[in-house]
Amino acid sequence: MEMRTLGKNGPRVSAMGLGCMRMSSFAGPKTSTDEEGIATIQAALDSGINFLNTGDFYGMGHNELLVGKAIKGRRDQALISVKFGALRSPSGQMLGIDVRPNAVKNFAAYSLQRLGVDVIDIYQPARIDPNVPIEETVGAIADLIKEGKVRYLGLSEAGVENIRRAHKVHPVTALEIEYSLGTRFIEDAILPTVRELGIGLVAYGVVGQGLLTGSVTNDIPANDFRRQFPKFDQENLPKNLEKVSLLERMAHDKNCTTTQLAIAWVMSRGEDIVPLVGMSRPERVAENLRACDVTLTKEDLDDLDRTFALGAITGDRYPAQFKHLAAE
Ligand SMILES: NC(=O)c1ccc[n+]([C@@H]2O[C@H](COP(=O)([O-])OP(=O)(O)OC[C@H]3O[C@@H](n4cnc5c(N)ncnc54)[C@H](OP(=O)(O)O)[C@@H]3O)[C@@H](O)[C@H]2O)c1
């Protein structure tokens, strides 16, 4: 398995990480049984993927319990990245976020128990609360690092100013943010900033929530939760699928799948970038890992660059009611 180093002094992680979110209910219903979720995590570990991404609010603790079960007896093979701070009701409603220092420590205490581990490898606020100075949130994580309960500090969906402010308090190891052929807004300011500071980039949404896999059609059911996301709405989806058909054609020419090409493109953007791929069935792991074997020539990269220039995939990243949660 190809390995990459996260950030200047961060851990070695597999060149592809496993996003576990969809194994529990969060942005949409859970898409697999618990058995399939655990089997997917174990298939990933068996294949040399050591980088697992979860959040305490994915299924309100369910996802961490699942990860905990899957890594039992093989903790040393897993590097676990946990997001915290999003508040949910017992029925799953989003209630806001709490990233005040005492809340940070409280969330961490529960995550350690649910995961069944002594230390969380990368710990990060899911979002930054403009009402809580980032220095306070990050300061609490720095305390947890001193106590040996957390190994590395991460951020999620943070903009340039917050990245710089956080990094002054404690070195940030990784920024988790959306990045794919269809979502390239970070290239302008955020990516240069993390590169300047020696922070690794963990890309999520690499296959555009399925859009870039070639498996989505215009007949996506009205009750599919993705319909709430502008890229999948009735206006944007047909246009976006036309672009995806170009990706399908390129993948065909390169003798790989559309998904593998989308993942390979993110991998090609730099050794400091590690794509997370959301998977919830074990057979996906081997298929998607073959993206590591896709070699992109300069001509391929130029083609992809032109076809998927910023704005080629239309529709905001998040639904209007959650827009404030997206970094710009
Ligand atoms: N920091 C943040 O704000 C944030 C936000 C969102 C997500 N994340 C993290 O990033 C991870 C990935 O995000 P995501 O799941 O939203 O986006 P994604 O990785 O772009 O898309 C995942 C979707 O693609 C499907 N898929 C994967 N491989 C496929 C293949 N070979 N053929 C067909 N379909 C395939 C998956 O299906 P199956 O599930 O059926 O395998 C799943 O529905 C999450 O699990 C989470 O850990 C972080």
mmCIF file of C-alpha atoms and ligand atoms in Angstrom:
data_model
loop_
_atom_site.group_PDB
_atom_site.id
_atom_site.type_symbol
_atom_site.label_atom_id
_atom_site.label_comp_id
_atom_site.label_asym_id
_atom_site.label_seq_id
_atom_site.Cartn_x
_atom_site.Cartn_y
_atom_site.Cartn_z
ATOM 1 C CA MET A 1 0.000 0.000 0.000
ATOM 2 C CA GLU A 2 1.310 3.426 -0.950
ATOM 3 C CA MET A 3 1.756 5.545 2.167
ATOM 4 C CA ARG A 4 1.772 9.326 2.599
ATOM 5 C CA THR A 5 2.791 11.565 5.474
ATOM 6 C CA LEU A 6 0.082 13.845 6.802
ATOM 7 C CA GLY A 7 1.512 17.284 7.369
ATOM 8 C CA LYS A 8 5.149 18.147 8.040
ATOM 9 C CA ASN A 9 5.490 16.015 11.163
ATOM 10 C CA GLY A 10 2.338 13.954 11.089
ATOM 11 C CA PRO A 11 1.638 10.236 10.912
ATOM 12 C CA ARG A 12 2.150 7.934 7.937
ATOM 13 C CA VAL A 13 -1.220 7.029 6.468
ATOM 14 C CA SER A 14 -2.355 4.934 3.547
ATOM 15 C CA ALA A 15 -2.714 6.927 0.324
ATOM 16 C CA MET A 16 -6.465 6.348 0.574
ATOM 17 C CA GLY A 17 -8.560 6.649 3.721
ATOM 18 C CA LEU A 18 -11.922 5.070 4.521
ATOM 19 C CA GLY A 19 -14.834 7.409 5.269
ATOM 20 C CA CYS A 20 -17.181 5.581 7.621
ATOM 21 C CA MET A 21 -20.000 8.166 7.782
ATOM 22 C CA ARG A 22 -22.524 6.393 5.587
ATOM 23 C CA MET A 23 -22.358 3.257 7.742
ATOM 24 C CA SER A 24 -24.427 5.291 10.249
ATOM 25 C CA SER A 25 -27.171 7.848 9.782
ATOM 26 C CA PHE A 26 -25.952 11.371 9.217
ATOM 27 C CA ALA A 27 -26.141 13.089 5.827
ATOM 28 C CA GLY A 28 -28.877 10.678 4.826
ATOM 29 C CA PRO A 29 -29.864 7.292 6.183
ATOM 30 C CA LYS A 30 -27.295 4.602 6.851
ATOM 31 C CA THR A 31 -26.621 2.691 3.659
ATOM 32 C CA SER A 32 -25.489 -0.659 5.053
ATOM 33 C CA THR A 33 -26.128 -3.106 7.855
ATOM 34 C CA ASP A 34 -23.771 -3.042 10.829
ATOM 35 C CA GLU A 35 -22.300 -6.330 9.623
ATOM 36 C CA GLU A 36 -21.535 -4.811 6.206
ATOM 37 C CA GLY A 37 -20.042 -1.709 7.840
ATOM 38 C CA ILE A 38 -17.737 -3.751 10.067
ATOM 39 C CA ALA A 39 -16.798 -6.018 7.139
ATOM 40 C CA THR A 40 -15.941 -2.912 5.072
ATOM 41 C CA ILE A 41 -13.664 -1.528 7.789
ATOM 42 C CA GLN A 42 -11.991 -4.906 8.191
ATOM 43 C CA ALA A 43 -11.592 -5.310 4.407
ATOM 44 C CA ALA A 44 -9.921 -1.891 4.374
ATOM 45 C CA LEU A 45 -7.520 -2.860 7.191
ATOM 46 C CA ASP A 46 -6.807 -6.200 5.486
ATOM 47 C CA SER A 47 -5.868 -4.312 2.313
ATOM 48 C CA GLY A 48 -3.490 -1.965 4.128
ATOM 49 C CA ILE A 49 -5.798 1.051 4.486
ATOM 50 C CA ASN A 50 -4.943 2.282 7.984
ATOM 51 C CA PHE A 51 -6.740 5.622 7.881
ATOM 52 C CA LEU A 52 -10.311 5.558 9.246
ATOM 53 C CA ASN A 53 -12.486 8.656 9.402
ATOM 54 C CA THR A 54 -15.416 8.978 11.780
ATOM 55 C CA GLY A 55 -17.371 11.561 13.782
ATOM 56 C CA ASP A 56 -19.032 11.199 17.173
ATOM 57 C CA PHE A 57 -22.266 12.555 15.674
ATOM 58 C CA TYR A 58 -22.415 10.004 12.834
ATOM 59 C CA GLY A 59 -25.366 8.040 14.102
ATOM 60 C CA MET A 60 -24.968 9.729 17.519
ATOM 61 C CA GLY A 61 -22.139 7.441 18.643
ATOM 62 C CA HIS A 62 -23.166 4.516 16.427
ATOM 63 C CA ASN A 63 -20.274 5.020 13.999
ATOM 64 C CA GLU A 64 -17.630 5.086 16.717
ATOM 65 C CA LEU A 65 -19.064 1.915 18.264
ATOM 66 C CA LEU A 66 -18.886 0.266 14.840
ATOM 67 C CA VAL A 67 -15.278 1.363 14.311
ATOM 68 C CA GLY A 68 -14.455 0.178 17.848
ATOM 69 C CA LYS A 69 -15.840 -3.299 17.083
ATOM 70 C CA ALA A 70 -14.056 -3.495 13.729
ATOM 71 C CA ILE A 71 -10.617 -2.622 15.126
ATOM 72 C CA LYS A 72 -10.842 -4.834 18.195
ATOM 73 C CA GLY A 73 -7.594 -6.776 18.495
ATOM 74 C CA ARG A 74 -5.964 -4.777 15.692
ATOM 75 C CA ARG A 75 -5.747 -1.259 17.099
ATOM 76 C CA ASP A 76 -2.153 -0.935 15.921
ATOM 77 C CA GLN A 77 -3.308 -1.235 12.284
ATOM 78 C CA ALA A 78 -5.681 1.722 12.468
ATOM 79 C CA LEU A 79 -5.187 5.461 12.548
ATOM 80 C CA ILE A 80 -8.461 6.971 13.685
ATOM 81 C CA SER A 81 -9.552 10.487 12.870
ATOM 82 C CA VAL A 82 -12.553 11.742 14.854
ATOM 83 C CA LYS A 83 -14.678 14.850 14.393
ATOM 84 C CA PHE A 84 -16.726 16.231 17.247
ATOM 85 C CA GLY A 85 -18.887 19.215 18.097
ATOM 86 C CA ALA A 86 -22.081 18.697 16.092
ATOM 87 C CA LEU A 87 -25.084 18.383 18.399
ATOM 88 C CA ARG A 88 -27.974 16.061 17.619
ATOM 89 C CA SER A 89 -31.246 15.115 19.242
ATOM 90 C CA PRO A 90 -32.172 11.461 19.936
ATOM 91 C CA SER A 91 -34.159 11.468 16.697
ATOM 92 C CA GLY A 92 -31.175 12.770 14.759
ATOM 93 C CA GLN A 93 -32.152 16.417 14.326
ATOM 94 C CA MET A 94 -29.184 18.809 13.988
ATOM 95 C CA LEU A 95 -29.107 21.124 17.007
ATOM 96 C CA GLY A 96 -26.022 23.230 16.304
ATOM 97 C CA ILE A 97 -22.485 22.905 17.499
ATOM 98 C CA ASP A 98 -20.558 23.099 20.735
ATOM 99 C CA VAL A 99 -16.786 23.489 20.555
ATOM 100 C CA ARG A 100 -16.167 25.250 23.868
ATOM 101 C CA PRO A 101 -13.144 23.858 25.764
ATOM 102 C CA ASN A 102 -15.082 21.852 28.374
ATOM 103 C CA ALA A 103 -17.312 20.418 25.652
ATOM 104 C CA VAL A 104 -14.213 19.388 23.666
ATOM 105 C CA LYS A 105 -12.852 17.426 26.637
ATOM 106 C CA ASN A 106 -16.252 15.928 27.400
ATOM 107 C CA PHE A 107 -16.748 14.768 23.788
ATOM 108 C CA ALA A 108 -13.249 13.243 23.771
ATOM 109 C CA ALA A 109 -13.907 11.305 26.990
ATOM 110 C CA TYR A 110 -16.986 9.662 25.454
ATOM 111 C CA SER A 111 -15.312 8.990 22.096
ATOM 112 C CA LEU A 112 -12.426 7.168 23.787
ATOM 113 C CA GLN A 113 -14.944 4.905 25.519
ATOM 114 C CA ARG A 114 -17.030 4.211 22.416
ATOM 115 C CA LEU A 115 -13.980 3.496 20.275
ATOM 116 C CA GLY A 116 -12.440 1.392 23.051
ATOM 117 C CA VAL A 117 -9.043 3.058 22.651
ATOM 118 C CA ASP A 118 -6.604 4.896 24.954
ATOM 119 C CA VAL A 119 -5.818 7.659 22.494
ATOM 120 C CA ILE A 120 -7.507 9.300 19.494
ATOM 121 C CA ASP A 121 -5.043 9.699 16.628
ATOM 122 C CA ILE A 122 -6.424 12.866 14.997
ATOM 123 C CA TYR A 123 -9.055 14.986 16.736
ATOM 124 C CA GLN A 124 -10.854 17.871 15.134
ATOM 125 C CA PRO A 125 -13.856 20.138 15.556
ATOM 126 C CA ALA A 126 -16.373 19.281 12.832
ATOM 127 C CA ARG A 127 -16.892 22.986 12.295
ATOM 128 C CA ILE A 128 -15.626 26.227 13.764
ATOM 129 C CA ASP A 129 -18.100 28.196 15.837
ATOM 130 C CA PRO A 130 -17.701 31.906 15.077
ATOM 131 C CA ASN A 131 -18.828 32.598 18.656
ATOM 132 C CA VAL A 132 -16.024 30.552 20.218
ATOM 133 C CA PRO A 133 -12.484 31.767 19.477
ATOM 134 C CA ILE A 134 -10.673 29.015 17.570
ATOM 135 C CA GLU A 135 -7.760 29.465 20.017
ATOM 136 C CA GLU A 136 -9.978 28.154 22.844
ATOM 137 C CA THR A 137 -11.196 25.092 20.929
ATOM 138 C CA VAL A 138 -7.731 24.207 19.714
ATOM 139 C CA GLY A 139 -6.224 24.999 23.127
ATOM 140 C CA ALA A 140 -8.440 22.298 24.656
ATOM 141 C CA ILE A 141 -7.216 19.782 22.073
ATOM 142 C CA ALA A 142 -3.619 20.831 22.823
ATOM 143 C CA ASP A 143 -4.343 20.004 26.496
ATOM 144 C CA LEU A 144 -5.626 16.578 25.451
ATOM 145 C CA ILE A 145 -2.443 16.048 23.436
ATOM 146 C CA LYS A 146 -0.353 16.898 26.532
ATOM 147 C CA GLU A 147 -2.409 14.390 28.550
ATOM 148 C CA GLY A 148 -1.771 11.694 25.934
ATOM 149 C CA LYS A 149 -5.446 11.342 25.013
ATOM 150 C CA VAL A 150 -5.029 12.725 21.481
ATOM 151 C CA ARG A 151 -2.018 12.450 19.164
ATOM 152 C CA TYR A 152 -2.591 15.077 16.474
ATOM 153 C CA LEU A 153 -4.692 18.194 15.950
ATOM 154 C CA GLY A 154 -6.900 18.432 12.884
ATOM 155 C CA LEU A 155 -9.379 20.933 11.476
ATOM 156 C CA SER A 156 -12.425 20.430 9.298
ATOM 157 C CA GLU A 157 -13.910 22.894 6.801
ATOM 158 C CA ALA A 158 -11.805 25.777 8.156
ATOM 159 C CA GLY A 159 -10.987 28.857 6.096
ATOM 160 C CA VAL A 160 -7.610 30.571 5.764
ATOM 161 C CA GLU A 161 -7.861 32.859 8.783
ATOM 162 C CA ASN A 162 -8.930 30.119 11.177
ATOM 163 C CA ILE A 163 -6.253 27.767 9.859
ATOM 164 C CA ARG A 164 -3.569 30.372 10.575
ATOM 165 C CA ARG A 165 -4.950 31.217 14.026
ATOM 166 C CA ALA A 166 -5.223 27.551 15.036
ATOM 167 C CA HIS A 167 -1.726 26.745 13.782
ATOM 168 C CA LYS A 168 -0.266 29.458 16.045
ATOM 169 C CA VAL A 169 -1.714 27.728 19.126
ATOM 170 C CA HIS A 170 -0.637 24.204 18.183
ATOM 171 C CA PRO A 171 0.680 22.745 14.894
ATOM 172 C CA VAL A 172 -2.233 21.543 12.795
ATOM 173 C CA THR A 173 -1.520 18.160 11.233
ATOM 174 C CA ALA A 174 -4.398 17.919 8.776
ATOM 175 C CA LEU A 175 -7.254 19.887 7.307
ATOM 176 C CA GLU A 176 -10.277 17.827 6.248
ATOM 177 C CA ILE A 177 -12.179 19.570 3.480
ATOM 178 C CA GLU A 178 -14.185 18.814 0.361
ATOM 179 C CA TYR A 179 -12.028 18.408 -2.739
ATOM 180 C CA SER A 180 -12.751 16.588 -5.965
ATOM 181 C CA LEU A 181 -12.917 17.071 -9.711
ATOM 182 C CA GLY A 182 -16.320 18.627 -9.078
ATOM 183 C CA THR A 183 -15.366 20.838 -6.113
ATOM 184 C CA ARG A 184 -12.136 22.748 -6.560
ATOM 185 C CA PHE A 185 -12.722 25.926 -4.547
ATOM 186 C CA ILE A 186 -9.791 25.182 -2.187
ATOM 187 C CA GLU A 187 -7.213 25.598 -4.947
ATOM 188 C CA ASP A 188 -7.402 29.365 -4.789
ATOM 189 C CA ALA A 189 -6.425 30.153 -1.174
ATOM 190 C CA ILE A 190 -6.916 27.234 1.227
ATOM 191 C CA LEU A 191 -4.621 24.718 -0.481
ATOM 192 C CA PRO A 192 -1.735 27.217 -0.844
ATOM 193 C CA THR A 193 -2.157 28.129 2.836
ATOM 194 C CA VAL A 194 -1.969 24.574 4.140
ATOM 195 C CA ARG A 195 1.022 23.956 1.887
ATOM 196 C CA GLU A 196 2.784 27.029 3.206
ATOM 197 C CA LEU A 197 2.201 25.886 6.803
ATOM 198 C CA GLY A 198 3.063 22.212 6.225
ATOM 199 C CA ILE A 199 -0.442 20.940 6.989
ATOM 200 C CA GLY A 200 -1.709 17.793 5.260
ATOM 201 C CA LEU A 201 -4.942 17.859 3.303
ATOM 202 C CA VAL A 202 -7.553 15.175 3.832
ATOM 203 C CA ALA A 203 -9.965 15.401 0.917
ATOM 204 C CA TYR A 204 -13.563 14.285 1.353
ATOM 205 C CA GLY A 205 -16.375 14.061 -1.181
ATOM 206 C CA VAL A 206 -13.773 12.718 -3.614
ATOM 207 C CA VAL A 207 -16.427 10.895 -5.632
ATOM 208 C CA GLY A 208 -18.933 13.697 -5.121
ATOM 209 C CA GLN A 209 -21.282 11.665 -2.884
ATOM 210 C CA GLY A 210 -21.548 9.170 -5.715
ATOM 211 C CA LEU A 211 -22.004 11.724 -8.536
ATOM 212 C CA LEU A 212 -18.534 11.004 -9.953
ATOM 213 C CA THR A 213 -18.964 7.231 -9.855
ATOM 214 C CA GLY A 214 -21.146 7.076 -12.948
ATOM 215 C CA SER A 215 -23.817 5.233 -10.954
ATOM 216 C CA VAL A 216 -26.151 8.223 -10.474
ATOM 217 C CA THR A 217 -28.884 8.860 -13.046
ATOM 218 C CA ASN A 218 -31.485 11.544 -13.631
ATOM 219 C CA ASP A 219 -34.008 9.133 -12.121
ATOM 220 C CA ILE A 220 -32.518 9.536 -8.666
ATOM 221 C CA PRO A 221 -35.624 9.184 -6.467
ATOM 222 C CA ALA A 222 -37.252 12.316 -5.098
ATOM 223 C CA ASN A 223 -36.795 10.924 -1.579
ATOM 224 C CA ASP A 224 -33.031 10.307 -2.012
ATOM 225 C CA PHE A 225 -31.531 12.645 0.609
ATOM 226 C CA ARG A 226 -28.999 13.894 -1.952
ATOM 227 C CA ARG A 227 -31.803 15.743 -3.737
ATOM 228 C CA GLN A 228 -31.420 18.352 -0.964
ATOM 229 C CA PHE A 229 -27.885 19.026 -2.180
ATOM 230 C CA PRO A 230 -27.884 21.564 -5.026
ATOM 231 C CA LYS A 231 -25.641 19.438 -7.280
ATOM 232 C CA PHE A 232 -28.357 16.787 -7.303
ATOM 233 C CA ASP A 233 -31.409 19.011 -7.682
ATOM 234 C CA GLN A 234 -33.632 18.932 -10.727
ATOM 235 C CA GLU A 235 -31.963 21.937 -12.299
ATOM 236 C CA ASN A 236 -28.298 20.974 -11.827
ATOM 237 C CA LEU A 237 -28.277 17.179 -11.971
ATOM 238 C CA PRO A 238 -28.909 16.787 -15.735
ATOM 239 C CA LYS A 239 -26.111 19.287 -16.539
ATOM 240 C CA ASN A 240 -23.769 17.637 -14.067
ATOM 241 C CA LEU A 241 -24.452 14.198 -15.466
ATOM 242 C CA GLU A 242 -23.431 15.450 -18.913
ATOM 243 C CA LYS A 243 -20.036 16.339 -17.435
ATOM 244 C CA VAL A 244 -19.833 12.983 -15.682
ATOM 245 C CA SER A 245 -20.443 11.262 -19.020
ATOM 246 C CA LEU A 246 -17.200 12.887 -20.238
ATOM 247 C CA LEU A 247 -15.431 11.423 -17.217
ATOM 248 C CA GLU A 248 -16.941 8.030 -18.027
ATOM 249 C CA ARG A 249 -15.577 8.274 -21.559
ATOM 250 C CA MET A 250 -12.090 9.178 -20.305
ATOM 251 C CA ALA A 251 -12.203 6.305 -17.797
ATOM 252 C CA HIS A 252 -13.187 3.916 -20.579
ATOM 253 C CA ASP A 253 -10.208 5.076 -22.651
ATOM 254 C CA LYS A 254 -7.901 4.559 -19.698
ATOM 255 C CA ASN A 255 -9.334 1.151 -18.961
ATOM 256 C CA CYS A 256 -10.414 2.044 -15.449
ATOM 257 C CA THR A 257 -13.717 2.852 -13.767
ATOM 258 C CA THR A 258 -15.103 6.357 -13.450
ATOM 259 C CA THR A 259 -14.724 6.144 -9.671
ATOM 260 C CA GLN A 260 -11.086 5.069 -9.944
ATOM 261 C CA LEU A 261 -10.355 7.987 -12.269
ATOM 262 C CA ALA A 262 -11.998 10.486 -9.884
ATOM 263 C CA ILE A 263 -9.962 9.126 -6.956
ATOM 264 C CA ALA A 264 -6.733 8.964 -8.980
ATOM 265 C CA TRP A 265 -7.124 12.627 -9.939
ATOM 266 C CA VAL A 266 -7.251 13.708 -6.267
ATOM 267 C CA MET A 267 -4.249 11.488 -5.491
ATOM 268 C CA SER A 268 -2.353 13.117 -8.359
ATOM 269 C CA ARG A 269 -2.763 16.601 -6.854
ATOM 270 C CA GLY A 270 0.118 16.118 -4.425
ATOM 271 C CA GLU A 271 1.787 13.804 -1.943
ATOM 272 C CA ASP A 272 0.413 16.014 0.814
ATOM 273 C CA ILE A 273 -3.181 15.125 -0.079
ATOM 274 C CA VAL A 274 -4.942 12.000 1.157
ATOM 275 C CA PRO A 275 -8.375 11.223 -0.287
ATOM 276 C CA LEU A 276 -11.039 9.733 1.938
ATOM 277 C CA VAL A 277 -13.500 7.565 0.096
ATOM 278 C CA GLY A 278 -16.884 6.834 1.627
ATOM 279 C CA MET A 279 -17.624 3.127 1.290
ATOM 280 C CA SER A 280 -20.054 0.943 3.132
ATOM 281 C CA ARG A 281 -19.717 -2.401 1.425
ATOM 282 C CA PRO A 282 -16.585 -4.556 1.511
ATOM 283 C CA GLU A 283 -16.366 -5.214 -2.239
ATOM 284 C CA ARG A 284 -15.878 -1.480 -2.867
ATOM 285 C CA VAL A 285 -12.500 -1.514 -1.115
ATOM 286 C CA ALA A 286 -10.553 -3.605 -3.624
ATOM 287 C CA GLU A 287 -12.277 -1.890 -6.562
ATOM 288 C CA ASN A 288 -11.508 1.625 -5.347
ATOM 289 C CA LEU A 289 -7.971 0.790 -4.249
ATOM 290 C CA ARG A 290 -7.150 0.066 -7.871
ATOM 291 C CA ALA A 291 -7.212 3.859 -8.277
ATOM 292 C CA CYS A 292 -3.653 3.710 -6.881
ATOM 293 C CA ASP A 293 -2.609 1.907 -10.082
ATOM 294 C CA VAL A 294 -4.108 4.475 -12.466
ATOM 295 C CA THR A 295 -1.320 6.564 -13.973
ATOM 296 C CA LEU A 296 -2.358 9.933 -15.299
ATOM 297 C CA THR A 297 -0.234 11.448 -18.061
ATOM 298 C CA LYS A 298 0.230 15.180 -18.512
ATOM 299 C CA GLU A 299 -2.275 14.976 -21.346
ATOM 300 C CA ASP A 300 -4.844 13.221 -19.121
ATOM 301 C CA LEU A 301 -4.357 15.816 -16.406
ATOM 302 C CA ASP A 302 -4.741 18.688 -18.877
ATOM 303 C CA ASP A 303 -7.910 17.092 -20.249
ATOM 304 C CA LEU A 304 -9.393 16.651 -16.785
ATOM 305 C CA ASP A 305 -8.357 20.155 -15.812
ATOM 306 C CA ARG A 306 -10.149 21.644 -18.798
ATOM 307 C CA THR A 307 -13.276 19.514 -18.501
ATOM 308 C CA PHE A 308 -13.593 19.952 -14.752
ATOM 309 C CA ALA A 309 -12.433 23.530 -14.337
ATOM 310 C CA LEU A 310 -13.775 25.336 -11.262
ATOM 311 C CA GLY A 311 -17.546 25.635 -11.642
ATOM 312 C CA ALA A 312 -17.894 22.854 -14.237
ATOM 313 C CA ILE A 313 -20.090 20.940 -11.807
ATOM 314 C CA THR A 314 -22.855 23.326 -10.859
ATOM 315 C CA GLY A 315 -24.735 23.775 -7.593
ATOM 316 C CA ASP A 316 -23.578 24.913 -4.167
ATOM 317 C CA ARG A 317 -21.772 22.434 -1.965
ATOM 318 C CA TYR A 318 -24.370 22.428 0.800
ATOM 319 C CA PRO A 319 -28.131 23.068 0.939
ATOM 320 C CA ALA A 320 -29.046 26.677 1.778
ATOM 321 C CA GLN A 321 -29.855 25.883 5.429
ATOM 322 C CA PHE A 322 -26.352 24.430 5.964
ATOM 323 C CA LYS A 323 -24.391 26.871 3.815
ATOM 324 C CA HIS A 324 -22.875 28.562 6.859
ATOM 325 C CA LEU A 325 -21.166 25.225 7.636
ATOM 326 C CA ALA A 326 -19.011 25.310 4.502
ATOM 327 C CA ALA A 327 -15.604 26.999 4.366
ATOM 328 C CA GLU A 328 -15.024 29.376 1.462
HETATM 329 N N1 LIG B 1 -15.342 17.031 7.295
HETATM 330 C C1 LIG B 1 -16.547 17.065 6.797
HETATM 331 O O1 LIG B 1 -17.259 18.060 6.869
HETATM 332 C C2 LIG B 1 -17.074 15.855 6.072
HETATM 333 C C3 LIG B 1 -18.285 15.951 5.359
HETATM 334 C C4 LIG B 1 -18.736 14.829 4.710
HETATM 335 C C5 LIG B 1 -18.011 13.639 4.751
HETATM 336 N N2 LIG B 1 -16.856 13.578 5.465
HETATM 337 C C6 LIG B 1 -16.064 12.322 5.539
HETATM 338 O O2 LIG B 1 -15.712 11.948 4.212
HETATM 339 C C7 LIG B 1 -16.174 10.626 3.924
HETATM 340 C C8 LIG B 1 -16.595 10.532 2.476
HETATM 341 O O3 LIG B 1 -17.649 11.448 2.215
HETATM 342 P P1 LIG B 1 -18.965 11.088 1.426
HETATM 343 O O4 LIG B 1 -19.373 9.682 1.746
HETATM 344 O O5 LIG B 1 -19.915 12.170 1.667
HETATM 345 O O6 LIG B 1 -18.562 11.250 -0.086
HETATM 346 P P2 LIG B 1 -17.904 10.360 -1.221
HETATM 347 O O7 LIG B 1 -16.770 9.577 -0.704
HETATM 348 O O8 LIG B 1 -17.676 11.299 -2.340
HETATM 349 O O9 LIG B 1 -19.102 9.401 -1.701
HETATM 350 C C9 LIG B 1 -19.439 8.210 -1.078
HETATM 351 C C10 LIG B 1 -20.530 7.549 -1.879
HETATM 352 O O10 LIG B 1 -19.985 7.006 -3.081
HETATM 353 C C11 LIG B 1 -20.342 5.641 -3.194
HETATM 354 N N3 LIG B 1 -19.264 4.880 -3.811
HETATM 355 C C12 LIG B 1 -17.979 4.729 -3.363
HETATM 356 N N4 LIG B 1 -17.300 3.924 -4.212
HETATM 357 C C13 LIG B 1 -18.170 3.563 -5.200
HETATM 358 C C14 LIG B 1 -18.049 2.753 -6.342
HETATM 359 N N5 LIG B 1 -16.916 2.146 -6.650
HETATM 360 N N6 LIG B 1 -19.151 2.595 -7.127
HETATM 361 C C15 LIG B 1 -20.316 3.212 -6.830
HETATM 362 N N7 LIG B 1 -20.488 3.995 -5.757
HETATM 363 C C16 LIG B 1 -19.413 4.164 -4.937
HETATM 364 C C17 LIG B 1 -20.583 5.172 -1.776
HETATM 365 O O11 LIG B 1 -21.460 4.077 -1.806
HETATM 366 P P3 LIG B 1 -21.558 2.944 -0.668
HETATM 367 O O12 LIG B 1 -21.762 3.684 0.634
HETATM 368 O O13 LIG B 1 -22.720 2.157 -1.089
HETATM 369 O O14 LIG B 1 -20.279 2.163 -0.652
HETATM 370 C C18 LIG B 1 -21.183 6.424 -1.135
HETATM 371 O O15 LIG B 1 -22.579 6.463 -1.386
HETATM 372 C C19 LIG B 1 -17.298 10.385 4.923
HETATM 373 O O16 LIG B 1 -17.473 9.007 5.162
HETATM 374 C C20 LIG B 1 -16.826 11.138 6.130
HETATM 375 O O17 LIG B 1 -15.948 10.308 6.875
HETATM 376 C C21 LIG B 1 -16.380 14.675 6.101
#
